Tab-separated table of C-alpha atoms in Angstrom:
chain	number	residue	atom	x	y	z
Z	93	MET	CA	-7.422	-155.002	-45.398
Z	94	ILE	CA	-4.114	-156.372	-46.712
Z	95	GLY	CA	-1.012	-154.256	-46.229
Z	96	VAL	CA	2.728	-154.628	-46.516
Z	97	SER	CA	5.856	-153.925	-44.506
Z	98	SER	CA	9.500	-154.822	-44.942
Z	99	THR	CA	12.794	-153.908	-43.371
Z	100	ALA	CA	14.219	-154.092	-46.900
Z	101	PHE	CA	12.259	-150.961	-47.795
Z	102	CYS	CA	14.207	-148.966	-45.200
Z	103	ARG	CA	17.332	-148.945	-47.371
Z	104	ARG	CA	15.573	-147.194	-50.250
Z	105	PRO	CA	14.340	-143.610	-50.675
Z	106	PHE	CA	10.981	-143.189	-48.962
Z	107	ALA	CA	9.251	-141.504	-51.910
Z	108	GLU	CA	10.330	-144.275	-54.276
Z	109	VAL	CA	8.979	-147.002	-52.008
Z	110	MET	CA	5.734	-145.130	-51.388
Z	111	GLU	CA	5.060	-144.888	-55.118
Z	112	GLU	CA	5.754	-148.595	-55.606
Z	113	ILE	CA	3.585	-149.733	-52.697
Z	114	SER	CA	0.660	-147.542	-53.725
Z	115	LYS	CA	0.345	-149.451	-57.005
Z	116	ALA	CA	-0.390	-152.773	-55.291
Z	117	PHE	CA	-1.505	-152.164	-51.690
Z	118	THR	CA	-3.932	-149.918	-49.841
Z	119	HIS	CA	-2.133	-150.113	-46.503
Z	120	TRP	CA	1.501	-149.614	-45.532
Z	121	GLU	CA	3.033	-150.301	-42.152
Z	122	VAL	CA	5.973	-147.918	-42.179
Z	123	PHE	CA	8.984	-149.416	-40.397
Z	124	SER	CA	10.701	-146.528	-38.637
Z	125	GLU	CA	14.279	-147.506	-39.407
Z	126	GLY	CA	17.065	-146.334	-41.703
Z	127	GLU	CA	15.919	-144.080	-44.538
Z	128	HIS	CA	12.362	-144.417	-43.212
Z	129	SER	CA	13.016	-143.226	-39.676
Z	130	LEU	CA	9.984	-141.134	-38.782
Z	131	GLY	CA	12.157	-138.327	-37.537
Z	132	LEU	CA	13.503	-137.967	-41.078
Z	133	ILE	CA	10.388	-138.442	-43.197
Z	134	TYR	CA	7.356	-137.448	-41.150
Z	135	GLU	CA	6.833	-134.071	-42.838
Z	136	TYR	CA	7.121	-135.622	-46.294
Z	137	LEU	CA	4.740	-138.393	-45.263
Z	138	LYS	CA	2.261	-135.856	-43.884
Z	139	ASP	CA	2.290	-133.911	-47.145
Z	140	SER	CA	2.106	-137.043	-49.313
Z	141	MET	CA	-0.829	-138.680	-47.538
Z	142	ARG	CA	-3.232	-136.509	-49.528
Z	143	SER	CA	-1.819	-137.803	-52.824
Z	144	TYR	CA	-2.106	-141.538	-52.189
Z	145	ASP	CA	-5.209	-143.597	-51.501
Z	146	MET	CA	-3.636	-145.565	-48.672
Z	147	THR	CA	-3.898	-145.987	-44.922
Z	148	TYR	CA	-0.912	-146.295	-42.615
Z	149	SER	CA	0.329	-147.857	-39.415
Z	150	ILE	CA	3.781	-147.672	-37.870
Z	151	HIS	CA	6.278	-150.229	-36.655
Z	152	SER	CA	8.427	-148.584	-34.010
Z	153	PRO	CA	12.228	-148.669	-34.342
Z	154	ILE	CA	13.980	-151.749	-32.962
Z	155	SER	CA	17.673	-150.988	-33.541
Z	156	ASP	CA	19.400	-149.976	-30.286
Z	157	ILE	CA	16.014	-150.114	-28.522
Z	158	ASN	CA	15.466	-152.331	-25.491
Z	159	ILE	CA	12.593	-151.527	-23.145
Z	160	ALA	CA	13.649	-154.526	-21.004
Z	161	SER	CA	17.178	-153.270	-20.452
Z	162	LEU	CA	18.601	-153.665	-16.951
Z	163	ASN	CA	20.537	-150.457	-17.559
Z	164	GLU	CA	18.008	-147.871	-16.410
Z	165	ARG	CA	19.352	-145.128	-18.662
Z	166	ILE	CA	19.073	-147.380	-21.717
Z	167	ARG	CA	15.584	-148.504	-20.702
Z	168	GLU	CA	14.387	-144.935	-20.207
Z	169	ALA	CA	15.949	-143.784	-23.484
Z	170	SER	CA	14.251	-146.675	-25.279
Z	171	VAL	CA	10.882	-145.750	-23.795
Z	172	MET	CA	11.388	-142.115	-24.807
Z	173	GLU	CA	12.131	-143.163	-28.395
Z	174	LEU	CA	8.883	-145.119	-28.526
Z	175	ILE	CA	6.981	-142.186	-27.028
Z	176	LEU	CA	8.465	-139.981	-29.757
Z	177	THR	CA	7.219	-142.520	-32.297
Z	178	MET	CA	3.721	-142.268	-30.827
Z	179	ASP	CA	3.948	-138.479	-30.788
Z	180	ILE	CA	4.725	-138.438	-34.518
Z	181	ALA	CA	2.004	-141.010	-35.178
Z	182	GLN	CA	-0.511	-138.720	-33.495
Z	183	TYR	CA	0.720	-135.799	-35.614
Z	184	LEU	CA	0.262	-137.895	-38.758
Z	185	GLY	CA	-3.176	-139.118	-37.716
Z	186	VAL	CA	-1.939	-142.720	-37.612
Z	187	ARG	CA	-3.678	-144.809	-34.964
Z	188	THR	CA	-1.680	-148.062	-34.675
Z	189	VAL	CA	1.927	-148.401	-33.475
Z	190	THR	CA	3.486	-151.848	-33.095
Z	191	ILE	CA	6.289	-152.348	-30.561
Z	192	HIS	CA	8.640	-155.132	-29.466
Z	193	PRO	CA	8.845	-156.313	-25.838
Z	194	GLY	CA	12.627	-156.176	-25.508
Z	195	ILE	CA	15.383	-158.699	-24.886
Z	196	THR	CA	17.198	-160.272	-21.962
Z	197	PRO	CA	20.882	-159.414	-21.342
Z	198	LEU	CA	22.941	-161.200	-23.998
Z	199	ALA	CA	25.476	-162.177	-21.346
Z	200	MET	CA	22.731	-163.989	-19.413
Z	201	ILE	CA	20.537	-165.578	-22.063
Z	202	GLY	CA	17.511	-167.379	-20.704
Z	203	PRO	CA	14.689	-166.609	-18.277
Z	204	ASN	CA	15.399	-163.361	-16.491
Z	205	GLU	CA	12.895	-162.011	-13.987
Z	206	LYS	CA	14.611	-158.624	-13.824
Z	207	ALA	CA	14.332	-158.131	-17.587
Z	208	VAL	CA	10.647	-159.067	-17.479
Z	209	ALA	CA	10.094	-156.608	-14.631
Z	210	ALA	CA	11.891	-153.863	-16.582
Z	211	ALA	CA	9.783	-154.577	-19.668
Z	212	ARG	CA	6.575	-154.470	-17.640
Z	213	LYS	CA	7.568	-151.130	-16.135
Z	214	SER	CA	8.189	-149.746	-19.615
Z	215	LEU	CA	4.958	-151.165	-21.007
Z	216	ARG	CA	2.872	-149.582	-18.264
Z	217	THR	CA	4.311	-146.203	-19.219
Z	218	LEU	CA	3.718	-146.799	-22.935
Z	219	ASP	CA	0.175	-147.939	-22.177
Z	220	ARG	CA	-0.605	-144.672	-20.384
Z	221	VAL	CA	0.983	-142.513	-23.078
Z	222	GLY	CA	-0.761	-144.428	-25.836
Z	223	ALA	CA	-4.094	-143.847	-24.152
Z	224	ASP	CA	-3.348	-140.131	-23.816
Z	225	TYR	CA	-2.433	-139.906	-27.499
Z	226	GLY	CA	-5.331	-142.033	-28.707
Z	227	ILE	CA	-2.896	-144.577	-30.148
Z	228	ASP	CA	-3.480	-148.336	-30.283
Z	229	VAL	CA	-0.152	-149.649	-29.007
Z	230	ALA	CA	0.285	-153.242	-30.167
Z	231	LEU	CA	2.776	-155.534	-28.418
Z	232	GLU	CA	4.165	-158.108	-30.837
Z	233	ASN	CA	4.906	-161.756	-30.035
Z	234	MET	CA	8.481	-162.746	-30.803
Z	235	PRO	CA	10.095	-165.713	-32.591
Z	236	ASN	CA	11.794	-168.531	-30.739
Z	237	PHE	CA	15.135	-166.875	-30.075
Z	238	PRO	CA	16.430	-167.469	-26.518
Z	239	PHE	CA	17.174	-163.798	-25.778
Z	240	MET	CA	13.753	-162.467	-26.793
Z	241	LEU	CA	10.826	-161.833	-24.459
Z	242	GLY	CA	7.206	-162.457	-25.391
Z	243	LYS	CA	7.649	-165.674	-27.351
Z	244	THR	CA	4.990	-167.885	-25.778
Z	245	VAL	CA	1.414	-167.330	-24.663
Z	246	GLU	CA	2.559	-167.308	-21.042
Z	247	GLU	CA	5.372	-164.816	-21.629
Z	248	LEU	CA	3.227	-162.433	-23.660
Z	249	SER	CA	0.376	-162.659	-21.154
Z	250	GLU	CA	2.716	-161.790	-18.279
Z	251	LEU	CA	3.948	-158.701	-20.125
Z	252	LEU	CA	0.405	-157.560	-20.961
Z	253	ASP	CA	-0.954	-158.113	-17.472
Z	254	GLY	CA	-2.143	-154.909	-15.836
Z	255	THR	CA	-2.251	-152.952	-19.103
Z	256	ASP	CA	-4.782	-152.258	-21.839
Z	257	LEU	CA	-2.203	-152.734	-24.573
Z	258	GLY	CA	-3.264	-154.369	-27.812
Z	259	VAL	CA	-1.524	-157.276	-29.515
Z	260	CYS	CA	0.132	-157.480	-32.883
Z	261	PHE	CA	-0.034	-161.204	-33.545
Z	262	ASP	CA	2.809	-162.337	-35.772
Z	263	ILE	CA	1.820	-165.631	-37.396
Z	264	GLY	CA	5.321	-166.413	-38.634
Z	265	HIS	CA	6.872	-165.779	-35.236
Z	266	ALA	CA	4.272	-167.999	-33.565
Z	267	ASN	CA	5.047	-170.824	-35.992
Z	268	THR	CA	8.582	-171.053	-34.585
Z	269	VAL	CA	7.101	-171.659	-31.128
Z	270	GLY	CA	4.144	-173.949	-31.806
Z	271	ASP	CA	0.713	-173.841	-33.434
Z	272	PRO	CA	-0.180	-170.231	-34.396
Z	273	ALA	CA	-3.893	-171.057	-34.516
Z	274	GLU	CA	-3.837	-172.122	-30.867
Z	275	MET	CA	-1.462	-169.419	-29.705
Z	276	VAL	CA	-3.636	-166.559	-30.965
Z	277	LYS	CA	-6.811	-167.664	-29.192
Z	278	PRO	CA	-6.056	-166.089	-25.772
Z	279	PHE	CA	-5.435	-162.721	-27.452
Z	280	LEU	CA	-8.421	-162.439	-29.764
Z	281	ASP	CA	-9.979	-159.662	-27.699
Z	282	ARG	CA	-6.729	-157.635	-27.819
Z	283	LEU	CA	-5.864	-157.973	-31.511
Z	284	VAL	CA	-5.246	-154.688	-33.294
Z	285	ASN	CA	-2.731	-155.864	-35.912
Z	286	VAL	CA	-1.644	-159.095	-37.628
Z	287	HIS	CA	1.715	-159.770	-39.269
Z	288	ILE	CA	1.791	-162.588	-41.769
Z	289	HIS	CA	4.694	-164.426	-43.398
Z	290	ASP	CA	5.889	-168.011	-43.689
Z	291	ASN	CA	8.684	-170.232	-42.402
Z	292	ARG	CA	9.451	-173.898	-41.861
Z	293	GLY	CA	8.943	-173.806	-38.101
Z	294	GLU	CA	12.567	-173.592	-37.022
Z	295	THR	CA	13.591	-169.966	-37.493
Z	296	ASP	CA	12.144	-166.595	-38.493
Z	297	GLU	CA	12.631	-166.768	-42.279
Z	298	HIS	CA	9.971	-164.321	-43.545
Z	299	LEU	CA	9.264	-166.507	-46.559
Z	300	THR	CA	6.619	-165.850	-49.172
Z	301	ILE	CA	3.235	-167.155	-47.993
Z	302	GLY	CA	2.945	-170.794	-49.030
Z	303	ASP	CA	6.690	-171.463	-49.189
Z	304	GLY	CA	6.884	-172.733	-45.593
Z	305	ASN	CA	4.714	-174.963	-43.412
Z	306	VAL	CA	2.362	-172.484	-41.701
Z	307	ASP	CA	-1.218	-173.763	-41.849
Z	308	PHE	CA	-2.698	-170.447	-42.979
Z	309	LYS	CA	-6.153	-171.865	-43.653
Z	310	LYS	CA	-6.389	-172.941	-40.007
Z	311	VAL	CA	-5.074	-169.651	-38.622
Z	312	VAL	CA	-7.275	-167.508	-40.848
Z	313	GLY	CA	-10.235	-169.626	-39.733
Z	314	VAL	CA	-9.530	-168.874	-36.079
Z	315	LEU	CA	-9.225	-165.176	-36.990
Z	316	SER	CA	-12.478	-165.109	-38.953
Z	317	GLY	CA	-13.890	-162.424	-36.652
Z	318	TYR	CA	-10.856	-160.159	-36.985
Z	319	ARG	CA	-11.564	-157.018	-39.012
Z	320	GLY	CA	-8.218	-155.261	-38.770
Z	321	LYS	CA	-5.155	-155.124	-40.969
Z	322	TRP	CA	-3.242	-158.120	-42.325
Z	323	VAL	CA	0.313	-156.892	-42.872
Z	324	ILE	CA	2.507	-159.024	-45.128
Z	325	GLU	CA	6.006	-158.778	-43.673
Z	326	SER	CA	8.182	-159.724	-46.600
Z	327	LYS	CA	11.853	-159.787	-47.469
Z	328	SER	CA	11.159	-157.909	-50.690
Z	329	MET	CA	8.427	-156.297	-52.747
Z	330	GLU	CA	8.528	-159.263	-55.114
Z	331	SER	CA	7.785	-161.634	-52.248
Z	332	ALA	CA	4.961	-159.386	-51.000
Z	333	LEU	CA	3.356	-159.340	-54.442
Z	334	GLU	CA	3.501	-163.145	-54.599
Z	335	SER	CA	2.092	-163.444	-51.083
Z	336	LYS	CA	-0.892	-161.155	-51.608
Z	337	PRO	CA	-3.061	-163.389	-53.876
Z	338	ARG	CA	-2.107	-166.437	-51.808
Z	339	LEU	CA	-3.351	-164.698	-48.667
Z	340	GLU	CA	-6.527	-163.549	-50.418
Z	341	SER	CA	-7.297	-167.162	-51.342
Z	342	PHE	CA	-7.739	-168.004	-47.635
Z	343	PHE	CA	-10.506	-165.437	-47.047
């Protein structure tokens, strides 16, 4: 199933975006930010689900959220916001929630064992709550920015260790680190979501599929057994519409 998600949608009225997406896609990963914050739109979304032939997943908020914070009050508040996201997802009947692993202190960029430990503490809590709610919590791999956790296979594996969390494998993010087709292999048994977009291997550009250097044929081949959602993470609806037939050509 091919779906769409974009931070650009969050600036526009939810109802307007929903109508536009429903004309071209059967799945929408709602990014809980801005005008689309779940706390603002969940009742409208609940009522509208009956009118549109679509399925839904949720990307948790990322602004002002850091589950790896060394400030315990910030870390706990971040965890509570993600639990609220899962609570609303359960209310909506949405099963998949994608989350980010957090960042290291910006004043101390680089490997930080304390930040990793804080993230693991948070993830264990989110794992338990997700299981209680019947939610597939998917931890997403991050692009090659020095302050982000979960960029490499080793980093993501360390964060997942001791949990039953799923993985949202972001192909574009992986391409800034190395070979996405190789990076995904250790997580095939945890995959519950896939994000797909393009770049030229240096930074997280979210280009239209085919406009960068990701070897999508190779990655899709490795993921031939995956039966979940393929979410096009685009900069715009126009880019998503261009990406869709290009992605379909690889199946």
